[in-house]
XYZ file of C-alpha atoms in Angstrom:
357
model
C 3.691 -7.834 14.271
C 1.438 -10.781 15.711
C 2.726 -14.256 14.642
C 1.088 -15.830 11.479
C -1.742 -18.348 11.525
C -4.340 -18.852 9.159
C -7.052 -18.548 11.285
C -6.125 -15.221 12.183
C -5.585 -14.385 8.333
C -9.018 -15.625 7.927
C -10.338 -12.796 10.581
C -8.389 -9.614 9.218
C -9.938 -10.589 5.332
C -13.302 -10.778 6.723
C -12.655 -7.528 8.909
C -11.044 -5.965 5.789
C -12.910 -2.454 4.549
C -12.448 -0.519 2.001
C -10.469 2.605 3.943
C -6.936 3.208 2.924
C -5.473 2.429 6.550
C -7.252 -1.126 6.910
C -6.005 -1.679 3.431
C -2.363 -0.623 3.758
C -2.323 -2.619 7.482
C -3.106 -5.559 6.344
C -1.195 -5.247 3.519
C 1.917 -4.675 5.566
C 1.180 -7.689 7.980
C 1.036 -9.799 4.581
C 4.384 -8.686 2.932
C 5.645 -8.824 7.288
C 4.589 -13.116 6.653
C 5.810 -12.757 3.272
C 7.257 -16.847 3.700
C 3.696 -17.893 4.295
C 3.060 -16.854 0.819
C 2.149 -19.620 -0.341
C -0.874 -20.030 2.188
C -1.562 -17.098 2.055
C -2.895 -16.125 -1.384
C -4.801 -19.292 -1.773
C -6.529 -18.272 1.448
C -7.381 -15.141 -0.307
C -8.331 -16.527 -2.474
C -10.787 -18.666 -1.148
C -12.454 -15.522 1.345
C -12.209 -13.285 -1.855
C -15.349 -16.106 -3.300
C -16.771 -16.081 -0.170
C -17.099 -12.456 0.158
C -20.332 -10.093 -1.052
C -19.594 -8.744 -4.446
C -19.392 -5.299 -2.695
C -15.930 -6.254 -0.861
C -14.631 -8.178 -4.183
C -13.163 -5.156 -5.290
C -11.228 -4.515 -1.644
C -9.707 -7.737 -1.968
C -8.047 -6.617 -5.316
C -7.362 -2.800 -3.663
C -5.080 -5.390 -0.884
C -3.637 -7.983 -3.808
C -3.029 -4.756 -5.365
C -1.277 -3.604 -2.762
C 0.717 -6.647 -1.794
C 1.829 -7.262 -4.953
C 3.395 -3.671 -5.445
C 4.510 -2.999 -2.107
C 6.281 -6.762 -2.049
C 8.591 -6.661 -5.333
C 11.659 -5.485 -3.406
C 11.284 -7.839 -0.830
C 11.569 -10.420 -3.324
C 8.797 -11.845 -6.160
C 6.996 -14.564 -4.265
C 3.722 -12.620 -4.005
C 3.823 -11.482 -7.454
C 4.202 -14.825 -8.776
C 1.823 -16.617 -6.313
C -1.220 -14.307 -7.203
C -0.221 -14.883 -11.138
C -1.418 -18.234 -10.405
C -5.132 -16.932 -9.202
C -5.418 -13.284 -10.313
C -7.569 -15.087 -13.504
C -10.059 -16.944 -11.752
C -10.454 -13.752 -8.935
C -11.315 -12.237 -12.196
C -13.944 -14.308 -13.820
C -14.958 -14.929 -9.987
C -15.885 -11.005 -9.815
C -17.281 -11.121 -13.740
C -19.617 -14.214 -12.388
C -20.657 -12.223 -9.342
C -22.836 -8.948 -11.580
C -20.442 -5.932 -10.590
C -21.629 -2.499 -10.750
C -19.680 -0.368 -13.378
C -17.867 1.317 -11.596
C -15.854 -1.522 -10.187
C -15.346 -3.305 -13.327
C -13.930 0.280 -14.063
C -11.673 0.340 -10.777
C -10.173 -3.213 -11.820
C -9.191 -2.226 -15.515
C -7.386 1.035 -13.863
C -5.692 -1.780 -11.735
C -4.664 -3.657 -15.413
C -3.646 -0.631 -16.800
C -1.215 0.689 -13.666
C -0.143 -3.198 -13.636
C 0.792 -2.846 -17.422
C 2.421 0.272 -17.078
C 4.224 -0.879 -14.353
C 5.358 -4.160 -15.681
C 4.384 -5.590 -12.801
C 2.617 -8.593 -15.195
C 3.670 -9.193 -19.417
C 0.870 -7.871 -21.595
C -0.349 -10.961 -22.480
C -1.359 -12.034 -19.278
C -2.665 -8.205 -18.773
C -4.765 -9.112 -21.433
C -5.965 -12.353 -20.163
C -7.455 -10.725 -16.928
C -9.037 -7.986 -18.829
C -11.079 -10.657 -21.041
C -11.794 -12.589 -18.281
C -12.689 -9.486 -15.872
C -14.900 -8.073 -19.305
C -16.624 -10.721 -20.701
C -20.117 -9.987 -19.016
C -21.942 -10.236 -21.602
C -22.202 -13.654 -21.050
C -24.120 -13.498 -18.471
C -27.758 -14.299 -17.500
C -28.157 -10.578 -16.820
C -27.033 -9.739 -20.342
C -30.509 -10.383 -22.371
C -32.137 -8.292 -19.455
C -30.254 -5.119 -19.983
C -30.163 -5.303 -24.443
C -33.934 -5.748 -23.618
C -34.205 -3.163 -21.551
C -32.131 -1.013 -23.737
C -33.832 -1.764 -26.549
C -37.738 -0.752 -24.466
C -36.291 2.622 -23.953
C -35.082 3.413 -27.452
C -38.620 2.140 -28.646
C -40.614 4.840 -26.040
C -37.982 7.822 -26.456
C -39.520 9.088 -29.272
C -42.612 10.035 -26.809
C -40.728 11.610 -23.865
C -41.506 15.279 -24.084
C -38.837 17.999 -24.502
C -39.287 18.771 -20.804
C -38.589 14.805 -20.125
C -35.328 15.344 -22.254
C -34.015 18.748 -20.928
C -34.806 17.051 -17.467
C -32.515 14.320 -18.239
C -29.344 15.881 -19.827
C -29.622 18.039 -16.280
C -29.836 15.163 -14.833
C -26.677 13.425 -16.561
C -24.886 16.168 -15.665
C -25.467 16.629 -12.216
C -24.456 12.920 -12.001
C -21.364 13.763 -14.053
C -20.206 16.704 -11.487
C -20.860 14.744 -8.724
C -18.708 11.427 -9.914
C -15.844 14.120 -10.311
C -15.851 15.535 -6.971
C -15.896 12.200 -4.968
C -16.823 8.992 -5.130
C -18.037 7.140 -2.135
C -20.367 4.323 -1.189
C -21.865 3.103 1.930
C -21.162 -0.284 2.632
C -21.788 -2.763 5.919
C -18.775 -4.323 7.934
C -19.341 -6.247 10.493
C -22.858 -5.302 11.135
C -22.209 -1.498 11.269
C -23.177 0.626 8.111
C -20.615 2.644 7.320
C -19.797 5.139 4.828
C -16.420 5.063 2.888
C -14.653 7.504 -0.632
C -13.844 4.899 -2.711
C -10.200 4.249 -3.678
C -10.215 4.000 -7.349
C -7.981 2.069 -7.155
C -5.790 2.129 -4.222
C -2.414 2.322 -5.476
C 0.825 2.816 -3.735
C 3.001 5.726 -5.227
C 6.036 3.533 -5.296
C 8.089 0.831 -3.354
C 9.734 3.047 -0.136
C 13.702 2.014 -0.486
C 15.424 0.564 2.061
C 18.347 2.801 4.410
C 20.948 1.371 2.903
C 19.911 2.297 -0.528
C 19.238 6.175 0.276
C 22.333 6.536 1.908
C 24.095 5.012 -1.368
C 22.792 7.794 -3.190
C 23.243 10.937 -0.906
C 26.799 9.396 -0.372
C 27.401 9.019 -4.297
C 25.585 12.492 -4.928
C 28.370 13.778 -2.843
C 30.725 13.494 -6.069
C 28.130 14.660 -8.381
C 28.837 17.048 -11.193
C 27.910 20.244 -9.381
C 30.540 19.545 -6.238
C 33.310 19.497 -8.842
C 35.671 22.248 -8.032
C 38.152 21.315 -10.724
C 36.334 20.700 -13.698
C 34.305 24.319 -12.670
C 37.543 26.098 -12.074
C 38.940 24.804 -15.814
C 35.830 25.971 -17.349
C 35.819 29.226 -15.524
C 39.935 29.624 -16.804
C 38.755 28.992 -20.593
C 40.336 31.629 -22.757
C 37.526 34.247 -23.526
C 38.505 34.920 -27.329
C 36.457 30.901 -28.062
C 33.500 32.309 -26.492
C 33.521 36.008 -28.341
C 32.685 35.993 -32.019
C 34.989 39.097 -32.358
C 38.059 36.947 -31.841
C 37.409 36.135 -35.668
C 38.113 39.505 -37.156
C 41.719 39.721 -35.058
C 42.962 36.204 -36.575
C 45.394 37.585 -39.494
C 46.184 33.719 -40.763
C 45.689 30.450 -40.895
C 47.443 28.848 -38.520
C 46.209 31.263 -35.729
C 42.717 30.043 -36.822
C 43.815 26.372 -36.262
C 45.122 27.693 -32.703
C 41.848 28.743 -32.244
C 39.608 25.847 -33.740
C 41.505 23.530 -31.533
C 40.672 26.128 -28.179
C 36.987 25.998 -29.201
C 36.929 22.087 -29.518
C 38.504 21.394 -26.550
C 36.325 24.286 -24.732
C 33.101 22.122 -26.645
C 34.317 18.493 -25.329
C 34.621 20.061 -21.287
C 31.463 21.842 -21.640
C 29.021 18.701 -23.295
C 30.655 15.997 -20.824
C 30.619 18.612 -18.146
C 26.927 18.957 -18.973
C 26.161 15.191 -19.820
C 27.196 14.941 -15.735
C 24.818 17.676 -14.157
C 21.682 16.129 -16.855
C 22.606 13.137 -15.005
C 23.179 14.945 -11.579
C 19.695 16.375 -12.183
C 18.061 12.889 -13.452
C 19.777 11.154 -9.570
C 18.407 14.080 -7.702
C 14.720 13.870 -9.041
C 15.049 10.110 -8.463
C 15.996 10.692 -4.746
C 13.447 13.386 -3.927
C 10.697 10.300 -5.019
C 12.438 8.185 -2.641
C 12.858 10.491 0.609
C 9.171 11.083 -0.379
C 8.310 7.377 -0.070
C 10.820 6.760 2.641
C 8.972 9.415 4.605
C 5.293 8.139 3.663
C 6.601 4.692 4.666
C 7.802 6.389 8.188
C 4.705 7.712 8.475
C 2.918 4.986 8.128
C 4.950 3.045 10.283
C 4.540 6.106 13.148
C 1.138 5.939 12.957
C 0.601 2.656 13.479
C 3.416 2.239 16.063
C 0.909 5.477 17.992
C -1.979 3.500 17.557
C -0.311 0.296 18.830
C 1.187 2.688 21.898
C -2.727 3.828 22.602
C -3.581 -0.022 23.247
C -1.083 -1.059 24.762
C -1.030 1.892 27.601
C -5.105 1.702 27.791
C -4.399 -2.045 28.781
C -1.506 -1.393 30.893
C -4.214 1.231 32.584
C -6.695 -1.234 32.964
C -4.314 -4.283 34.220
C -3.550 -1.591 37.115
C -6.975 -0.799 37.967
C -6.876 -5.068 38.574
C -3.285 -5.125 40.501
C -4.782 -2.173 42.530
C -8.152 -3.714 43.557
C -6.374 -7.355 43.909
C -4.375 -5.052 46.619
C -6.922 -3.576 48.581
C -8.585 -7.016 48.860
C -5.495 -8.565 49.972
C -5.546 -5.551 52.672
C -9.033 -6.037 53.502
C -8.532 -10.057 54.075
C -7.766 -10.983 57.912
C -4.654 -11.937 59.069
C -4.746 -15.178 60.171
C -1.402 -14.736 62.568
C -3.342 -12.316 64.492
C -6.104 -14.159 65.104
C -6.441 -15.396 68.973
C -5.795 -19.441 70.088
C -9.138 -21.736 69.813
C -7.481 -24.151 70.990
C -6.079 -23.015 74.135
C -7.789 -24.283 77.160
C -9.201 -27.420 75.870
C -7.176 -30.898 76.307
C -5.703 -32.592 73.559
C -6.774 -35.095 71.789
C -5.308 -38.739 72.530
C -2.591 -40.764 70.660
C -3.532 -43.874 68.550
C -2.157 -45.706 71.450
C -3.729 -43.788 74.147
C -6.818 -45.491 72.382
C -5.959 -48.944 72.108
C -5.345 -48.710 75.759
C -8.768 -47.782 76.518
C -10.375 -50.125 74.537
C -8.118 -52.842 76.813
């Protein structure tokens, strides 16, 4: 990855767009340079304040991705962002965001609460800052508009009401299918599917973690041949009710009761181990999915870089070829005729002195 500079970070934040690839690529770069977490977060909040309202949500998606994906590496980003998030939510609320932007940010807060990213009082503080929009200057206009519509509502015809209902239904249907927005990125108008919100599926495990889990499962309950053999060799009378009819005295009943109790203990222990193994295998499945997802992302980035560098190499080779052709077309100075042949040699300083005397 490229080396870290504050100016380089500012450039990357300016070029950031709402696409998942753009957010994840920058997030991985920031996590890689986590030792600069203090400068990164200070620059992030500074650029968020400068960013247009439509882009502030993308900055929050980036923060969400970095906070959640960096937890396994260390708590630096989570703590550093905590110091500026309240300010960030206040800035966004004051910028007059759209309803869907507020909705998406509230979803991020809900996810943080569910996953324990921040404690409940802190989440409430962030939520309060984000949702205090009624204090903004635009609020009275909204209330006035609602009043006007309510007063004029009884003048609408039944046709108008029916049309409004149909429009609402279409709008809801369109929202269910997909959410997209047209934004301007570096002077180019693009349409992006809105990530609402962008959230990582899970922290990808380290390779040694994955290896350890796989090794532990080699000694799981289902591979315990000794216990399975003990269960297979349990006496048939412990699982057959017909054996009760054959009991002739209390001593025989006590012996059967002991066998049944032993069988129950063995089966309970084994079933508990199998339940733990099932949970472990479910966790392993999730870990493998997250690991595979991370490797696919890294592969995609590596392939992109390979294409870029192959393109650069191709251009450099073209320049090399042109230089060689140019060199081949240059005259060979050693093969030129001796232009001083036949001319008298120039006089030395001594000769010149003798001439004057």
